[in-house]
PDB file of C-alpha atoms (C1' of nucleotides) in Angstrom:
ATOM      1  CA  UNK A   1    -100.504 -10.358-145.415  1.00  0.00           C
ATOM      2  CA  UNK A   2    -103.081 -12.593-143.659  1.00  0.00           C
ATOM      3  CA  UNK A   3    -100.796 -13.140-140.816  1.00  0.00           C
ATOM      4  CA  UNK A   4    -101.278 -11.760-137.252  1.00  0.00           C
ATOM      5  CA  UNK A   5    -100.792  -7.928-136.849  1.00  0.00           C
ATOM      6  CA  UNK A   6     -97.140  -7.329-136.161  1.00  0.00           C
ATOM      7  CA  UNK A   7     -98.135  -3.937-134.689  1.00  0.00           C
ATOM      8  CA  UNK A   8     -96.049  -2.210-132.032  1.00  0.00           C
ATOM      9  CA  UNK A   9     -98.870  -1.697-129.956  1.00  0.00           C
ATOM     10  CA  UNK A  10     -98.648  -5.076-128.060  1.00  0.00           C
ATOM     11  CA  UNK A  11     -94.997  -3.746-126.996  1.00  0.00           C
ATOM     12  CA  UNK A  12     -96.214  -0.483-125.713  1.00  0.00           C
ATOM     13  CA  UNK A  13     -98.729  -2.298-123.598  1.00  0.00           C
ATOM     14  CA  UNK A  14     -96.238  -4.487-122.431  1.00  0.00           C
ATOM     15  CA  UNK A  15     -94.218  -1.589-121.353  1.00  0.00           C
ATOM     16  CA  UNK A  16     -97.084  -0.272-119.175  1.00  0.00           C
ATOM     17  CA  UNK A  17     -97.782  -3.687-117.759  1.00  0.00           C
ATOM     18  CA  UNK A  18     -94.013  -3.932-116.701  1.00  0.00           C
ATOM     19  CA  UNK A  19     -94.326  -0.411-115.069  1.00  0.00           C
ATOM     20  CA  UNK A  20     -97.333  -1.215-113.271  1.00  0.00           C
ATOM     21  CA  UNK A  21     -95.846  -4.375-111.849  1.00  0.00           C
ATOM     22  CA  UNK A  22     -92.569  -2.796-110.893  1.00  0.00           C
ATOM     23  CA  UNK A  23     -94.627  -0.005-109.255  1.00  0.00           C
ATOM     24  CA  UNK A  24     -96.728  -2.480-107.365  1.00  0.00           C
ATOM     25  CA  UNK A  25     -93.794  -4.196-106.032  1.00  0.00           C
ATOM     26  CA  UNK A  26     -92.201  -0.902-104.673  1.00  0.00           C
ATOM     27  CA  UNK A  27     -89.226  -1.138-106.917  1.00  0.00           C
ATOM     28  CA  UNK A  28     -87.296   1.723-108.491  1.00  0.00           C
ATOM     29  CA  UNK A  29     -85.901   1.459-112.013  1.00  0.00           C
ATOM     30  CA  UNK A  30     -82.496   1.078-110.900  1.00  0.00           C
ATOM     31  CA  UNK A  31     -83.497  -1.578-108.454  1.00  0.00           C
ATOM     32  CA  UNK A  32     -85.359  -3.417-110.949  1.00  0.00           C
ATOM     33  CA  UNK A  33     -82.808  -2.902-113.576  1.00  0.00           C
ATOM     34  CA  UNK A  34     -80.179  -4.137-111.500  1.00  0.00           C
ATOM     35  CA  UNK A  35     -81.877  -7.235-110.624  1.00  0.00           C
ATOM     36  CA  UNK A  36     -82.936  -7.899-114.121  1.00  0.00           C
ATOM     37  CA  UNK A  37     -79.308  -7.339-115.346  1.00  0.00           C
ATOM     38  CA  UNK A  38     -80.047  -4.381-117.766  1.00  0.00           C
ATOM     39  CA  UNK A  39     -79.470  -0.675-117.549  1.00  0.00           C
ATOM     40  CA  UNK A  40     -81.900   1.809-116.035  1.00  0.00           C
ATOM     41  CA  UNK A  41     -82.109   3.938-119.065  1.00  0.00           C
ATOM     42  CA  UNK A  42     -82.908   0.838-121.200  1.00  0.00           C
ATOM     43  CA  UNK A  43     -85.654  -0.193-118.620  1.00  0.00           C
ATOM     44  CA  UNK A  44     -87.021   3.343-119.257  1.00  0.00           C
ATOM     45  CA  UNK A  45     -87.191   3.115-122.829  1.00  0.00           C
ATOM     46  CA  UNK A  46     -88.893  -0.393-122.481  1.00  0.00           C
ATOM     47  CA  UNK A  47     -91.625   0.769-120.113  1.00  0.00           C
ATOM     48  CA  UNK A  48     -92.397   3.689-122.503  1.00  0.00           C
ATOM     49  CA  UNK A  49     -92.797   1.400-125.250  1.00  0.00           C
ATOM     50  CA  UNK A  50     -89.775   2.622-127.366  1.00  0.00           C
ATOM     51  CA  UNK A  51     -88.055  -0.578-127.923  1.00  0.00           C
ATOM     52  CA  UNK A  52     -88.979  -4.254-127.901  1.00  0.00           C
ATOM     53  CA  UNK A  53     -86.856  -5.998-125.524  1.00  0.00           C
ATOM     54  CA  UNK A  54     -85.467  -9.558-126.523  1.00  0.00           C
ATOM     55  CA  UNK A  55     -86.713 -12.724-124.944  1.00  0.00           C
ATOM     56  CA  UNK A  56     -83.846 -13.009-122.424  1.00  0.00           C
ATOM     57  CA  UNK A  57     -84.406  -9.587-121.159  1.00  0.00           C
ATOM     58  CA  UNK A  58     -88.177 -10.444-120.760  1.00  0.00           C
ATOM     59  CA  UNK A  59     -87.449 -13.259-118.917  1.00  0.00           C
ATOM     60  CA  UNK A  60     -85.034 -11.683-116.554  1.00  0.00           C
ATOM     61  CA  UNK A  61     -87.473  -9.043-115.941  1.00  0.00           C
ATOM     62  CA  UNK A  62     -90.209 -11.449-115.213  1.00  0.00           C
ATOM     63  CA  UNK A  63     -88.057 -13.267-112.788  1.00  0.00           C
ATOM     64  CA  UNK A  64     -87.128 -10.098-111.062  1.00  0.00           C
ATOM     65  CA  UNK A  65     -90.698  -9.240-110.644  1.00  0.00           C
ATOM     66  CA  UNK A  66     -91.466 -12.985-109.402  1.00  0.00           C
ATOM     67  CA  UNK A  67     -93.785 -13.763-112.168  1.00  0.00           C
ATOM     68  CA  UNK A  68     -93.469 -16.608-114.524  1.00  0.00           C
ATOM     69  CA  UNK A  69     -91.839 -15.903-118.039  1.00  0.00           C
ATOM     70  CA  UNK A  70     -94.955 -17.461-119.637  1.00  0.00           C
ATOM     71  CA  UNK A  71     -97.003 -14.632-118.127  1.00  0.00           C
ATOM     72  CA  UNK A  72     -94.524 -12.031-119.473  1.00  0.00           C
ATOM     73  CA  UNK A  73     -94.384 -13.596-122.988  1.00  0.00           C
ATOM     74  CA  UNK A  74     -98.268 -13.785-122.962  1.00  0.00           C
ATOM     75  CA  UNK A  75     -98.513 -10.135-122.239  1.00  0.00           C
ATOM     76  CA  UNK A  76     -95.911  -9.450-124.974  1.00  0.00           C
ATOM     77  CA  UNK A  77     -98.169 -11.166-127.298  1.00  0.00           C
ATOM     78  CA  UNK A  78     -95.364 -13.826-128.167  1.00  0.00           C
ATOM     79  CA  UNK A  79     -97.362 -16.863-127.389  1.00  0.00           C
ATOM     80  CA  UNK A  80    -100.206 -16.801-129.902  1.00  0.00           C
ATOM     81  CA  UNK A  81     -99.974 -19.559-132.051  1.00  0.00           C
ATOM     82  CA  UNK A  82    -100.473 -23.030-130.899  1.00  0.00           C
ATOM     83  CA  UNK A  83    -102.880 -22.973-128.001  1.00  0.00           C
ATOM     84  CA  UNK A  84    -103.615 -19.539-126.468  1.00  0.00           C
ATOM     85  CA  UNK A  85    -104.261 -19.692-122.865  1.00  0.00           C
ATOM     86  CA  UNK A  86    -107.596 -20.455-121.643  1.00  0.00           C
ATOM     87  CA  UNK A  87    -108.448 -16.780-121.768  1.00  0.00           C
ATOM     88  CA  UNK A  88    -111.971 -17.259-120.426  1.00  0.00           C
ATOM     89  CA  UNK A  89    -111.086 -14.448-117.927  1.00  0.00           C
ATOM     90  CA  UNK A  90    -110.719 -13.812-114.094  1.00  0.00           C
ATOM     91  CA  UNK A  91    -114.223 -15.217-113.318  1.00  0.00           C
ATOM     92  CA  UNK A  92    -113.682 -18.502-114.913  1.00  0.00           C
ATOM     93  CA  UNK A  93    -110.245 -18.788-113.049  1.00  0.00           C
ATOM     94  CA  UNK A  94    -111.909 -17.961-109.909  1.00  0.00           C
ATOM     95  CA  UNK A  95    -114.435 -20.577-110.313  1.00  0.00           C
ATOM     96  CA  UNK A  96    -111.991 -23.136-111.213  1.00  0.00           C
ATOM     97  CA  UNK A  97    -109.787 -22.607-108.151  1.00  0.00           C
ATOM     98  CA  UNK A  98    -110.490 -25.599-105.849  1.00  0.00           C
ATOM     99  CA  UNK A  99    -108.821 -23.711-103.026  1.00  0.00           C
ATOM    100  CA  UNK A 100    -111.624 -21.248-102.574  1.00  0.00           C
ATOM    101  CA  UNK A 101    -114.951 -21.986-100.707  1.00  0.00           C
ATOM    102  CA  UNK A 102    -118.234 -21.021-102.545  1.00  0.00           C
ATOM    103  CA  UNK A 103    -118.642 -17.942-100.464  1.00  0.00           C
ATOM    104  CA  UNK A 104    -115.004 -16.801-101.366  1.00  0.00           C
ATOM    105  CA  UNK A 105    -115.661 -17.236-105.008  1.00  0.00           C
ATOM    106  CA  UNK A 106    -118.843 -15.471-104.709  1.00  0.00           C
ATOM    107  CA  UNK A 107    -117.028 -12.532-102.764  1.00  0.00           C
ATOM    108  CA  UNK A 108    -114.085 -12.277-105.221  1.00  0.00           C
ATOM    109  CA  UNK A 109    -116.326 -12.380-108.274  1.00  0.00           C
ATOM    110  CA  UNK A 110    -118.562  -9.485-106.834  1.00  0.00           C
ATOM    111  CA  UNK A 111    -115.454  -7.469-106.039  1.00  0.00           C
ATOM    112  CA  UNK A 112    -114.323  -8.024-109.412  1.00  0.00           C
ATOM    113  CA  UNK A 113    -117.479  -7.102-110.960  1.00  0.00           C
ATOM    114  CA  UNK A 114    -117.620  -3.982-109.057  1.00  0.00           C
ATOM    115  CA  UNK A 115    -114.141  -2.974-110.320  1.00  0.00           C
ATOM    116  CA  UNK A 116    -114.617  -3.678-113.868  1.00  0.00           C
ATOM    117  CA  UNK A 117    -118.036  -1.881-114.035  1.00  0.00           C
ATOM    118  CA  UNK A 118    -116.341   1.205-112.808  1.00  0.00           C
ATOM    119  CA  UNK A 119    -113.853   1.274-115.494  1.00  0.00           C
TER     120      UNK A 119
ATOM    121  CA  UNK B   1     -64.578 -10.688-122.368  1.00  0.00           C
ATOM    122  CA  UNK B   2     -67.817 -11.531-120.966  1.00  0.00           C
ATOM    123  CA  UNK B   3     -68.528 -14.254-119.136  1.00  0.00           C
ATOM    124  CA  UNK B   4     -69.710 -17.470-120.989  1.00  0.00           C
ATOM    125  CA  UNK B   5     -72.053 -19.077-118.724  1.00  0.00           C
ATOM    126  CA  UNK B   6     -75.647 -20.235-118.571  1.00  0.00           C
ATOM    127  CA  UNK B   7     -77.454 -19.266-121.734  1.00  0.00           C
ATOM    128  CA  UNK B   8     -74.217 -19.096-124.209  1.00  0.00           C
ATOM    129  CA  UNK B   9     -74.237 -22.677-125.035  1.00  0.00           C
ATOM    130  CA  UNK B  10     -78.032 -22.931-124.871  1.00  0.00           C
ATOM    131  CA  UNK B  11     -78.537 -20.948-128.203  1.00  0.00           C
ATOM    132  CA  UNK B  12     -75.920 -23.368-129.838  1.00  0.00           C
ATOM    133  CA  UNK B  13     -78.017 -26.415-128.993  1.00  0.00           C
ATOM    134  CA  UNK B  14     -81.078 -24.225-130.004  1.00  0.00           C
ATOM    135  CA  UNK B  15     -79.602 -23.900-133.500  1.00  0.00           C
ATOM    136  CA  UNK B  16     -78.895 -27.612-133.914  1.00  0.00           C
ATOM    137  CA  UNK B  17     -82.429 -28.313-132.519  1.00  0.00           C
ATOM    138  CA  UNK B  18     -84.112 -26.014-135.172  1.00  0.00           C
ATOM    139  CA  UNK B  19     -81.849 -27.638-137.878  1.00  0.00           C
ATOM    140  CA  UNK B  20     -82.753 -31.195-136.839  1.00  0.00           C
ATOM    141  CA  UNK B  21     -86.401 -30.297-136.901  1.00  0.00           C
ATOM    142  CA  UNK B  22     -86.158 -28.694-140.226  1.00  0.00           C
ATOM    143  CA  UNK B  23     -84.480 -31.564-141.889  1.00  0.00           C
ATOM    144  CA  UNK B  24     -86.988 -33.917-140.181  1.00  0.00           C
ATOM    145  CA  UNK B  25     -89.512 -32.000-141.926  1.00  0.00           C
ATOM    146  CA  UNK B  26     -87.681 -32.039-145.239  1.00  0.00           C
ATOM    147  CA  UNK B  27     -87.598 -28.307-145.638  1.00  0.00           C
ATOM    148  CA  UNK B  28     -84.874 -26.583-147.175  1.00  0.00           C
ATOM    149  CA  UNK B  29     -83.577 -23.407-145.411  1.00  0.00           C
ATOM    150  CA  UNK B  30     -85.154 -20.975-147.955  1.00  0.00           C
ATOM    151  CA  UNK B  31     -88.357 -22.755-147.536  1.00  0.00           C
ATOM    152  CA  UNK B  32     -88.457 -22.492-143.831  1.00  0.00           C
ATOM    153  CA  UNK B  33     -87.264 -19.044-143.812  1.00  0.00           C
ATOM    154  CA  UNK B  34     -89.673 -17.882-146.322  1.00  0.00           C
ATOM    155  CA  UNK B  35     -92.593 -19.520-144.159  1.00  0.00           C
ATOM    156  CA  UNK B  36     -90.903 -17.973-140.799  1.00  0.00           C
ATOM    157  CA  UNK B  37     -90.537 -14.870-142.468  1.00  0.00           C
ATOM    158  CA  UNK B  38     -86.797 -14.353-142.252  1.00  0.00           C
ATOM    159  CA  UNK B  39     -83.887 -14.473-144.528  1.00  0.00           C
ATOM    160  CA  UNK B  40     -82.130 -17.579-145.585  1.00  0.00           C
ATOM    161  CA  UNK B  41     -78.747 -16.580-144.464  1.00  0.00           C
ATOM    162  CA  UNK B  42     -79.930 -15.502-141.245  1.00  0.00           C
ATOM    163  CA  UNK B  43     -81.395 -18.863-140.647  1.00  0.00           C
ATOM    164  CA  UNK B  44     -78.167 -20.413-141.433  1.00  0.00           C
ATOM    165  CA  UNK B  45     -76.415 -18.123-139.042  1.00  0.00           C
ATOM    166  CA  UNK B  46     -79.021 -19.217-136.390  1.00  0.00           C
ATOM    167  CA  UNK B  47     -78.689 -22.794-136.987  1.00  0.00           C
ATOM    168  CA  UNK B  48     -75.161 -22.492-136.369  1.00  0.00           C
ATOM    169  CA  UNK B  49     -75.358 -20.712-133.250  1.00  0.00           C
ATOM    170  CA  UNK B  50     -73.895 -17.562-134.457  1.00  0.00           C
ATOM    171  CA  UNK B  51     -76.775 -15.287-133.258  1.00  0.00           C
ATOM    172  CA  UNK B  52     -79.395 -15.627-130.759  1.00  0.00           C
ATOM    173  CA  UNK B  53     -82.658 -14.771-132.554  1.00  0.00           C
ATOM    174  CA  UNK B  54     -85.312 -12.607-130.622  1.00  0.00           C
ATOM    175  CA  UNK B  55     -88.528 -13.926-129.496  1.00  0.00           C
ATOM    176  CA  UNK B  56     -90.663 -13.170-132.281  1.00  0.00           C
ATOM    177  CA  UNK B  57     -88.309 -15.018-134.713  1.00  0.00           C
ATOM    178  CA  UNK B  58     -88.491 -17.847-132.354  1.00  0.00           C
ATOM    179  CA  UNK B  59     -92.147 -17.843-132.437  1.00  0.00           C
ATOM    180  CA  UNK B  60     -92.214 -17.563-136.214  1.00  0.00           C
ATOM    181  CA  UNK B  61     -89.772 -20.427-136.570  1.00  0.00           C
ATOM    182  CA  UNK B  62     -91.796 -22.514-134.050  1.00  0.00           C
ATOM    183  CA  UNK B  63     -94.997 -21.683-136.160  1.00  0.00           C
ATOM    184  CA  UNK B  64     -93.385 -22.797-139.270  1.00  0.00           C
ATOM    185  CA  UNK B  65     -92.289 -26.034-137.872  1.00  0.00           C
ATOM    186  CA  UNK B  66     -95.728 -26.757-136.395  1.00  0.00           C
ATOM    187  CA  UNK B  67     -94.530 -26.789-132.772  1.00  0.00           C
ATOM    188  CA  UNK B  68     -95.645 -24.701-129.862  1.00  0.00           C
ATOM    189  CA  UNK B  69     -93.911 -21.522-129.094  1.00  0.00           C
ATOM    190  CA  UNK B  70     -93.413 -22.732-125.674  1.00  0.00           C
ATOM    191  CA  UNK B  71     -91.448 -25.603-126.722  1.00  0.00           C
ATOM    192  CA  UNK B  72     -89.110 -23.345-128.670  1.00  0.00           C
ATOM    193  CA  UNK B  73     -88.810 -21.147-125.731  1.00  0.00           C
ATOM    194  CA  UNK B  74     -87.907 -24.030-123.558  1.00  0.00           C
ATOM    195  CA  UNK B  75     -85.279 -25.219-125.932  1.00  0.00           C
ATOM    196  CA  UNK B  76     -83.730 -21.924-125.758  1.00  0.00           C
ATOM    197  CA  UNK B  77     -83.414 -21.998-122.312  1.00  0.00           C
ATOM    198  CA  UNK B  78     -85.913 -19.224-121.809  1.00  0.00           C
ATOM    199  CA  UNK B  79     -88.665 -20.739-120.104  1.00  0.00           C
ATOM    200  CA  UNK B  80     -87.392 -22.766-117.120  1.00  0.00           C
ATOM    201  CA  UNK B  81     -88.194 -21.664-113.745  1.00  0.00           C
ATOM    202  CA  UNK B  82     -91.393 -19.938-112.508  1.00  0.00           C
ATOM    203  CA  UNK B  83     -90.658 -20.377-109.112  1.00  0.00           C
ATOM    204  CA  UNK B  84     -93.823 -19.706-107.009  1.00  0.00           C
ATOM    205  CA  UNK B  85     -96.417 -22.428-106.107  1.00  0.00           C
ATOM    206  CA  UNK B  86     -97.791 -22.865-109.513  1.00  0.00           C
ATOM    207  CA  UNK B  87    -101.343 -22.192-108.864  1.00  0.00           C
ATOM    208  CA  UNK B  88    -101.160 -19.220-110.831  1.00  0.00           C
ATOM    209  CA  UNK B  89    -104.328 -19.714-112.396  1.00  0.00           C
ATOM    210  CA  UNK B  90    -106.514 -16.751-110.650  1.00  0.00           C
ATOM    211  CA  UNK B  91    -103.722 -14.465-110.161  1.00  0.00           C
ATOM    212  CA  UNK B  92    -102.539 -15.093-113.790  1.00  0.00           C
ATOM    213  CA  UNK B  93    -105.855 -14.151-115.009  1.00  0.00           C
ATOM    214  CA  UNK B  94    -106.133 -11.044-112.614  1.00  0.00           C
ATOM    215  CA  UNK B  95    -102.657  -9.814-113.891  1.00  0.00           C
ATOM    216  CA  UNK B  96    -103.515 -10.139-117.558  1.00  0.00           C
ATOM    217  CA  UNK B  97    -107.033  -8.503-117.264  1.00  0.00           C
ATOM    218  CA  UNK B  98    -106.886  -5.061-119.200  1.00  0.00           C
ATOM    219  CA  UNK B  99    -110.032  -3.680-117.591  1.00  0.00           C
ATOM    220  CA  UNK B 100    -108.373  -3.579-113.976  1.00  0.00           C
ATOM    221  CA  UNK B 101    -106.262  -0.979-112.815  1.00  0.00           C
ATOM    222  CA  UNK B 102    -103.116  -1.590-111.023  1.00  0.00           C
ATOM    223  CA  UNK B 103    -104.522  -0.905-107.733  1.00  0.00           C
ATOM    224  CA  UNK B 104    -107.465  -3.137-108.461  1.00  0.00           C
ATOM    225  CA  UNK B 105    -105.178  -5.995-109.416  1.00  0.00           C
ATOM    226  CA  UNK B 106    -103.274  -5.332-106.189  1.00  0.00           C
ATOM    227  CA  UNK B 107    -106.276  -5.504-104.152  1.00  0.00           C
ATOM    228  CA  UNK B 108    -107.942  -8.588-105.869  1.00  0.00           C
ATOM    229  CA  UNK B 109    -104.573 -10.494-105.423  1.00  0.00           C
ATOM    230  CA  UNK B 110    -104.287  -9.651-101.732  1.00  0.00           C
ATOM    231  CA  UNK B 111    -107.835 -10.691-101.055  1.00  0.00           C
ATOM    232  CA  UNK B 112    -107.212 -13.930-102.986  1.00  0.00           C
ATOM    233  CA  UNK B 113    -104.314 -14.727-100.946  1.00  0.00           C
ATOM    234  CA  UNK B 114    -105.868 -13.933 -97.710  1.00  0.00           C
ATOM    235  CA  UNK B 115    -108.504 -16.518 -98.924  1.00  0.00           C
ATOM    236  CA  UNK B 116    -106.409 -19.315-100.006  1.00  0.00           C
ATOM    237  CA  UNK B 117    -103.973 -18.843 -96.774  1.00  0.00           C
ATOM    238  CA  UNK B 118    -106.826 -19.028 -94.478  1.00  0.00           C
ATOM    239  CA  UNK B 119    -108.258 -22.006 -96.086  1.00  0.00           C
TER     240      UNK B 119
ATOM    241  C1'  DC C   1     -80.472  27.915 -98.197  1.00  0.00           C
ATOM    242  C1'  DT C   2     -77.425  24.560 -99.853  1.00  0.00           C
ATOM    243  C1'  DC C   3     -75.909  19.975-100.476  1.00  0.00           C
ATOM    244  C1'  DA C   4     -76.345  15.168-101.100  1.00  0.00           C
ATOM    245  C1'  DC C   5     -78.943  11.619-103.004  1.00  0.00           C
ATOM    246  C1'  DG C   6     -82.255   9.067-105.330  1.00  0.00           C
ATOM    247  C1'  DC C   7     -85.654   9.277-109.098  1.00  0.00           C
ATOM    248  C1'  DG C   8     -86.720   8.989-114.121  1.00  0.00           C
ATOM    249  C1'  DC C   9     -84.862  10.479-118.506  1.00  0.00           C
ATOM    250  C1'  DT C  10     -81.801  11.981-122.562  1.00  0.00           C
ATOM    251  C1'  DA C  11     -77.518  11.854-125.737  1.00  0.00           C
ATOM    252  C1'  DG C  12     -74.304   9.531-128.018  1.00  0.00           C
ATOM    253  C1'  DA C  13     -71.541   5.398-128.691  1.00  0.00           C
ATOM    254  C1'  DT C  14     -71.033   0.313-129.021  1.00  0.00           C
ATOM    255  C1'  DT C  15     -72.923  -4.196-129.828  1.00  0.00           C
ATOM    256  C1'  DT C  16     -76.320  -7.215-131.941  1.00  0.00           C
ATOM    257  C1'  DA C  17     -79.917  -8.877-134.919  1.00  0.00           C
ATOM    258  C1'  DC C  18     -81.275  -9.038-139.518  1.00  0.00           C
ATOM    259  C1'  DC C  19     -81.119  -8.522-144.792  1.00  0.00           C
ATOM    260  C1'  DC C  20     -79.384  -8.227-149.684  1.00  0.00           C
ATOM    261  C1'  DA C  21     -76.222  -9.695-153.027  1.00  0.00           C
ATOM    262  C1'  DA C  22     -72.765 -12.762-154.275  1.00  0.00           C
ATOM    263  C1'  DC C  23     -70.236 -17.082-153.683  1.00  0.00           C
ATOM    264  C1'  DA C  24     -69.128 -22.165-153.986  1.00  0.00           C
ATOM    265  C1'  DT C  25     -70.731 -26.689-154.225  1.00  0.00           C
ATOM    266  C1'  DC C  26     -73.594 -30.443-155.540  1.00  0.00           C
ATOM    267  C1'  DG C  27     -76.571 -32.907-158.915  1.00  0.00           C
ATOM    268  C1'  DC C  28     -79.212 -33.366-163.089  1.00  0.00           C
ATOM    269  C1'  DG C  29     -80.424 -32.935-168.033  1.00  0.00           C
ATOM    270  C1'  DC C  30     -78.452 -32.358-172.528  1.00  0.00           C
TER     271       DC C  30
ATOM    272  C1'  DG D   1     -67.925 -32.032-171.141  1.00  0.00           C
ATOM    273  C1'  DC D   2     -71.272 -27.512-170.374  1.00  0.00           C
ATOM    274  C1'  DG D   3     -75.109 -25.030-168.215  1.00  0.00           C
ATOM    275  C1'  DC D   4     -78.359 -24.405-164.646  1.00  0.00           C
ATOM    276  C1'  DG D   5     -81.076 -24.546-160.555  1.00  0.00           C
ATOM    277  C1'  DA D   6     -81.272 -25.862-156.008  1.00  0.00           C
ATOM    278  C1'  DT D   7     -78.646 -26.154-151.763  1.00  0.00           C
ATOM    279  C1'  DG D   8     -76.051 -23.960-147.741  1.00  0.00           C
ATOM    280  C1'  DT D   9     -72.808 -20.214-146.581  1.00  0.00           C
ATOM    281  C1'  DT D  10     -70.145 -15.716-146.501  1.00  0.00           C
ATOM    282  C1'  DG D  11     -69.231 -10.269-146.640  1.00  0.00           C
ATOM    283  C1'  DG D  12     -71.072  -6.051-145.948  1.00  0.00           C
ATOM    284  C1'  DG D  13     -74.338  -2.782-144.919  1.00  0.00           C
ATOM    285  C1'  DT D  14     -78.528  -0.823-141.924  1.00  0.00           C
ATOM    286  C1'  DA D  15     -81.442  -0.391-138.437  1.00  0.00           C
ATOM    287  C1'  DA D  16     -82.691  -1.658-133.912  1.00  0.00           C
ATOM    288  C1'  DA D  17     -81.237  -3.056-129.138  1.00  0.00           C
ATOM    289  C1'  DT D  18     -78.348  -1.997-125.213  1.00  0.00           C
ATOM    290  C1'  DC D  19     -74.779   0.396-122.674  1.00  0.00           C
ATOM    291  C1'  DT D  20     -72.314   4.239-120.332  1.00  0.00           C
ATOM    292  C1'  DA D  21     -72.245   9.196-118.842  1.00  0.00           C
ATOM    293  C1'  DG D  22     -74.524  12.637-117.609  1.00  0.00           C
ATOM    294  C1'  DC D  23     -78.692  15.868-117.237  1.00  0.00           C
ATOM    295  C1'  DG D  24     -82.906  18.047-114.332  1.00  0.00           C
ATOM    296  C1'  DC D  25     -86.078  17.584-110.851  1.00  0.00           C
ATOM    297  C1'  DG D  26     -87.807  16.778-106.192  1.00  0.00           C
ATOM    298  C1'  DT D  27     -87.053  15.732-101.214  1.00  0.00           C
ATOM    299  C1'  DG D  28     -85.051  15.313 -96.839  1.00  0.00           C
ATOM    300  C1'  DA D  29     -81.115  16.717 -93.573  1.00  0.00           C
ATOM    301  C1'  DG D  30     -77.818  19.890 -91.873  1.00  0.00           C
TER     302       DG D  30
END
DNA sequence: CTCACGCGCTAGATTTACCCAACATCGCGC
DNA sequence: GCGCGATGTTGGGTAAATCTAGCGCGTGAG
């Protein structure tokens, strides 16, 4: 089939993404599950990539984590078709931000590059 | 038993929306179902609002109807709010960068926010 | 040390999405 | 009239998504 890969790998990385964002927000599974209106065991399975959550669950999790649903869908690989976001990367986004001064942009980009270099 | 509130009726209008778009494109159910990689009976159920299709199905249908997945999600009521002042450009890119660790993303976002706050 | 409590995870049951086969209905050519 | 091919729909099954109840582990207080 010439279509896009329907692999489950995208879902697994989505789970890791959710877990990292949850930990970044210092939320326990039960807390996030409560806010996102799902059960904690299910959240556990989702974070471990065992199930592909439906769209409303994704949206609820995204809102609970104070991120846009689109970000979540993009991470889940559900927004490929028409125009994939300007995926020109972090540096591009930094350069386009009008609220940053030139020095600030430079500093951010240098920090970013030091991070990705030490991958 | 459950509460039918925001969302319950959204799926029904979504079905009507899909049906109108399909008829507008002069496609039969079997044709659209074939392109969207679902079965014709299931498409029938969806158009009549009996089931809430999952995100990938929605994306495939949107694709088959030559519309963006976001439009479909919006019709499904899955994409409304994304609070937060919407200058997500830099933060969005940072969150999606797979080469950054969680801590690195956190650090970059904090630096970014301190910059724009101190403008 | 023990008890209580929060954490993430497993086990099993229930609900839901989705497919396949068969149905009824409406043309259209013979 | 009789097929017959195309349309939308229904019934019944299977696998996946989601829930509830409970487990085992760590940690802090008494």
